[in-house]
CSV table of C-alpha atoms in Angstrom, one decimal:
chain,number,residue,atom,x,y,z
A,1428,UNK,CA,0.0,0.0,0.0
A,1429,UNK,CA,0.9,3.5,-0.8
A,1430,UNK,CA,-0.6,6.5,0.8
A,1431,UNK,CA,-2.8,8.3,-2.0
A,1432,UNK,CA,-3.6,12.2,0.3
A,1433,UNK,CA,-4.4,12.8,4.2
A,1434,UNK,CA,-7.3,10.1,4.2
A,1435,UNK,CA,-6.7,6.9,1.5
A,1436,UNK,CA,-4.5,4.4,1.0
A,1437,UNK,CA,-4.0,2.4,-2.4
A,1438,UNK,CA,-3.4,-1.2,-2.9
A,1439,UNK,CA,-0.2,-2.0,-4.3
A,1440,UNK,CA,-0.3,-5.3,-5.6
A,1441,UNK,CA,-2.5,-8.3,-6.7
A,1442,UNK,CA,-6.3,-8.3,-7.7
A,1443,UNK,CA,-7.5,-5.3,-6.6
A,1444,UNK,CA,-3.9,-3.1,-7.2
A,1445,UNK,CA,-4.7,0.6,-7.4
A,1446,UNK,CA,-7.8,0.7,-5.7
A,1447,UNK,CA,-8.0,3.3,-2.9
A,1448,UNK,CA,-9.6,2.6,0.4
A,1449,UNK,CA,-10.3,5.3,3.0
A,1450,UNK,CA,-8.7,5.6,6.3
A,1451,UNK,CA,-10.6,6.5,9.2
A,1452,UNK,CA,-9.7,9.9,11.1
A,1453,UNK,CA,-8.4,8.7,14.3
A,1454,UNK,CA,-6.0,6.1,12.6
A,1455,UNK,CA,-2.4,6.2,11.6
A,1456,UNK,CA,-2.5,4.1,8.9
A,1457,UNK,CA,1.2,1.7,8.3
A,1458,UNK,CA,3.4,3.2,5.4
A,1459,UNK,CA,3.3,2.0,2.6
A,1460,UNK,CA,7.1,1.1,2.5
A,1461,UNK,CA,6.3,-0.8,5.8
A,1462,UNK,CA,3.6,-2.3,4.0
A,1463,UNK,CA,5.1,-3.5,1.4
A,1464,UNK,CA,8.3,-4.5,3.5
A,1465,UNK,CA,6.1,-6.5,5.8
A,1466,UNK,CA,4.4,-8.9,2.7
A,1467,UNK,CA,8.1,-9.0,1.1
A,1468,UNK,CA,8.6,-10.5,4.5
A,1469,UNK,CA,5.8,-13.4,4.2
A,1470,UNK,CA,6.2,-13.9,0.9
A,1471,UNK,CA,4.3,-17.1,-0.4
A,1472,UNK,CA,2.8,-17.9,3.0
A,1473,UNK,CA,0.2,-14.8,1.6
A,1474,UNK,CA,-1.3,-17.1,-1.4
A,1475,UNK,CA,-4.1,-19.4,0.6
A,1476,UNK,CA,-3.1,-18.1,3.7
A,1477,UNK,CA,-6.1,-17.7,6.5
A,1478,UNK,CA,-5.6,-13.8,7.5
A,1479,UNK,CA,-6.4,-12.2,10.3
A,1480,UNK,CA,-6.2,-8.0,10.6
A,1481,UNK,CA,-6.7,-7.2,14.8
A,1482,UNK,CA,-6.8,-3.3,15.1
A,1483,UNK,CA,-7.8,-3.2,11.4
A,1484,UNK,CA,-8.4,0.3,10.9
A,1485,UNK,CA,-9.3,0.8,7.2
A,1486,UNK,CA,-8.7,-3.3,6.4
A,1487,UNK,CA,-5.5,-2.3,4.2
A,1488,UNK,CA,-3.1,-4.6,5.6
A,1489,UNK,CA,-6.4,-8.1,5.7
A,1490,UNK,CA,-7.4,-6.4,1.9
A,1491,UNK,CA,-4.1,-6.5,0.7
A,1492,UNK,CA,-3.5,-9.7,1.8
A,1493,UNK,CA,-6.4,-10.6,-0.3
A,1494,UNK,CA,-5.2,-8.7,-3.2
A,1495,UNK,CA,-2.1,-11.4,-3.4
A,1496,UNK,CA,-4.0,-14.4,-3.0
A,1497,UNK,CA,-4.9,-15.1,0.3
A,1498,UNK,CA,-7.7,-17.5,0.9
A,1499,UNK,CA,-9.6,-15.7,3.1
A,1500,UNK,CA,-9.4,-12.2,5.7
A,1501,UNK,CA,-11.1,-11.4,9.4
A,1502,UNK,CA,-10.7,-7.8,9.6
A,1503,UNK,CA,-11.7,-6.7,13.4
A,1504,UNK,CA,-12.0,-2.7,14.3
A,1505,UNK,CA,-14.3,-1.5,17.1
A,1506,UNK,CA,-14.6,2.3,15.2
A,1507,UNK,CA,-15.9,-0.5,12.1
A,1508,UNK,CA,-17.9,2.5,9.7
A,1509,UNK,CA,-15.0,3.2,7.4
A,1510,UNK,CA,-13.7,-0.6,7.5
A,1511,UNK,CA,-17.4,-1.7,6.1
A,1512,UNK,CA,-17.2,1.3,3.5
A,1513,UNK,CA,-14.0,0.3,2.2
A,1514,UNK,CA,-15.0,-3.4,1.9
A,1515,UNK,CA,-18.6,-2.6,0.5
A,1516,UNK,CA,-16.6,-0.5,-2.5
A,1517,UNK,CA,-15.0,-3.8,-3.5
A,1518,UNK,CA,-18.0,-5.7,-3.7
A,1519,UNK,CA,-18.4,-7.0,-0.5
A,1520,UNK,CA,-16.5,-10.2,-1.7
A,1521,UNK,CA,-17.0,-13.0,0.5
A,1522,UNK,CA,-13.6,-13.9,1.1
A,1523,UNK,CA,-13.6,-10.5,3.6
A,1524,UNK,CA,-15.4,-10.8,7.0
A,1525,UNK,CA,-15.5,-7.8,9.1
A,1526,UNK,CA,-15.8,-8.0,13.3
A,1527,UNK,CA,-16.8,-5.1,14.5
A,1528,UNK,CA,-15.6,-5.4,17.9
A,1529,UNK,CA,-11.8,-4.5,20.1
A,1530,UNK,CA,-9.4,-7.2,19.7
A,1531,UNK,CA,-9.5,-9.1,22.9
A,1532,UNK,CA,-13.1,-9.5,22.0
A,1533,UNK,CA,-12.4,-10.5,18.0
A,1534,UNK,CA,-9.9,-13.1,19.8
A,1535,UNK,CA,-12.3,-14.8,21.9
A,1536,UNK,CA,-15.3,-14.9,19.6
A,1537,UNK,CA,-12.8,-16.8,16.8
A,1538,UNK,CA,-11.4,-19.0,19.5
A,1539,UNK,CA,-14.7,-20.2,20.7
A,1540,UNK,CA,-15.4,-20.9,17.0
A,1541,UNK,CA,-12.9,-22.8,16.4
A,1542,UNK,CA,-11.4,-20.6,13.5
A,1543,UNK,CA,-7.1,-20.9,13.3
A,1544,UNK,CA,-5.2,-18.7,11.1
A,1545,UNK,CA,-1.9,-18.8,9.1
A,1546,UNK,CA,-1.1,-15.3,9.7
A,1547,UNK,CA,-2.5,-13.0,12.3
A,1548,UNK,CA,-1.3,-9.2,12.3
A,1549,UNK,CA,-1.8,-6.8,14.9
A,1550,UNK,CA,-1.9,-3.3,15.0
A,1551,UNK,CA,-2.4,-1.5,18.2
A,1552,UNK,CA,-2.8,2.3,18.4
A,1553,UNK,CA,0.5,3.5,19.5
A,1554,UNK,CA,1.2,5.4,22.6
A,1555,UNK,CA,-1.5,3.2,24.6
A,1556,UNK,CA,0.7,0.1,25.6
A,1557,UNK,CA,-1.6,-2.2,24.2
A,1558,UNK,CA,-0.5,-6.1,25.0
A,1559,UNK,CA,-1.8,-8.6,22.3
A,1560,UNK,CA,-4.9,-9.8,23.4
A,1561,UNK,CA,-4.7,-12.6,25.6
A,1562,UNK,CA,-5.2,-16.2,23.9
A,1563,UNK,CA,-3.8,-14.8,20.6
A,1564,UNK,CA,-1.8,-18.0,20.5
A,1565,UNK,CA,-5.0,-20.2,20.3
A,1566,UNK,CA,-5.3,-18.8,17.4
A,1567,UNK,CA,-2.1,-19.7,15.5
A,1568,UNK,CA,-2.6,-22.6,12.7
A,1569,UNK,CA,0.0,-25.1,12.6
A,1570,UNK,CA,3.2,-23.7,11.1
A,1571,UNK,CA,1.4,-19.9,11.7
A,1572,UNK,CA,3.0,-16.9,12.1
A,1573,UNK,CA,1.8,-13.8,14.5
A,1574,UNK,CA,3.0,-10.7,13.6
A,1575,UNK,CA,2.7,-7.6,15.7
A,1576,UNK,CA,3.5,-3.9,14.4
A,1577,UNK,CA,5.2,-1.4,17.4
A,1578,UNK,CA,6.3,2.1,17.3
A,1579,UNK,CA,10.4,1.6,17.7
A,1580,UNK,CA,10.3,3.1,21.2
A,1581,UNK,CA,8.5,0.6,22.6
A,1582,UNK,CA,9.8,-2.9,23.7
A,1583,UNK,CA,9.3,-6.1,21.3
A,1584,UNK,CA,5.8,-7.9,24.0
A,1585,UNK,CA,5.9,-11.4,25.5
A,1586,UNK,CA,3.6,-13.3,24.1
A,1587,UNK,CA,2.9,-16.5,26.1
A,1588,UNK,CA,2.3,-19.3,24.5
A,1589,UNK,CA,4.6,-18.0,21.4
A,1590,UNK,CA,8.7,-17.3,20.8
A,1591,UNK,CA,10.0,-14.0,18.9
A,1592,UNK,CA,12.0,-15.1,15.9
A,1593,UNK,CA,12.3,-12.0,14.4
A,1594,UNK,CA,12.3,-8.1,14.5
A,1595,UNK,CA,12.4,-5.9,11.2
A,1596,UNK,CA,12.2,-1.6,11.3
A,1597,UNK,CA,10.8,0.3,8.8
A,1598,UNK,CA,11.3,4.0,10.1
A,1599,UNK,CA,9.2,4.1,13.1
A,1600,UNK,CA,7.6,1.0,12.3
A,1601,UNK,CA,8.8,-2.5,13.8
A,1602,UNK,CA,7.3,-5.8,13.1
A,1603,UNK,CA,7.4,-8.4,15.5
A,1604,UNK,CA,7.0,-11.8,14.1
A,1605,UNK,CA,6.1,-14.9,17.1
A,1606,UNK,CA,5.4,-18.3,15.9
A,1607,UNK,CA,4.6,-21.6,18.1
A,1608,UNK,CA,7.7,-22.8,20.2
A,1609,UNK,CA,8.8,-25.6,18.9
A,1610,UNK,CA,9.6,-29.3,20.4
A,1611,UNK,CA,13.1,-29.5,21.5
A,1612,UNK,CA,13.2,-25.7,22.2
A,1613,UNK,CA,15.3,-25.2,18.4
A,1614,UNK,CA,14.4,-21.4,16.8
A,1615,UNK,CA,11.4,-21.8,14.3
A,1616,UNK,CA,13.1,-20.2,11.6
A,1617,UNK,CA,16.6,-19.0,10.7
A,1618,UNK,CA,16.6,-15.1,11.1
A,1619,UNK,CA,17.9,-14.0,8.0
């Protein structure tokens, strides 16, 4: 995603690449280098993957994950008006499910249902100290990855359940990527 003026974003890549989606006042949307840093980052484990967007905002990071192939995207956002506008102007496809809820909430309702994802991305607003929401890892698929977006003065969060393989900056943006601790204790993934 690149920012297109004060209040859109534009989807850089895949189906629905150079459509603009609105950002809501109150949010500080990722930049698109970040952005496009962070799916750089997952690569192929985007095409198929089960998406989750906590702290979704406008849904650019879940739609973009779309855009390149992935199977299917939760977007959650308690302030949810602009998220439903921005998924309504793309047709309300069905492979886009917005929870219009706060993430701890979003967490427990997907956990109770059973639902596991290949990639779950969080969000938080800055500035507030927000934790991932407890039980996160009950929500990591087999071979999953969690990753959670921080402004660089904060500290990389425990996650319990989950072990920190890897840590990339973007400006003022750090991602945080977890996964599920291995048997035998070994790292998950080689850090490159």
């Amino acid at each position: 995603m690149t920012s297109r003026g004060p209040g859109e974003v534009r989807i850089a890549a895949g189906r629905w690449k150079g459509r603009r989606l609105e950002v809501p006042e109150a949010a500080r949307p990722t930049s698109g280098r970040a952005r496009e840093s962070l799916f750089d980052l997952l690569g192929p484990r985007v095409e198929g993957a089960r998406f989750l967007d906590l702290h979704s905002g406008s849904g650019a990071v879940g739609i973009e994950a779309v855009s390149r192939g992935s199977e299917r995207a939760v977007l959650a956002e308690t302030e949810s008006t602009v998220l439903s506008r921005n998924v309504a102007r793309l047709g309300s496809p069905p492979e886009l499910s917005v929870l219009a809820c706060e993430a701890g909430e979003a967490v427990e309702r997907l956990s109770a249902a059973g639902e596991r994802f290949d990639v779950i991305f969080s969000d938080p607003p800055y500035g507030k100290g927000t934790p991932p929401p407890p039980g996160i890892e009950r929500l990591v698929a087999a071979g999953g990855l969690v990753v959670l977006q921080r402004d660089a003065d904060a500290p990389s969060p425990e996650v319990p359940g989950l072990v920190h393989f890897r840590e990339r900056a973007y400006g003022r943006n750090v991602f945080d990527f977890y996964t599920r601790a291995p048997a035998g204790g070994e790292p998950p993934f080689k850090t490159p």
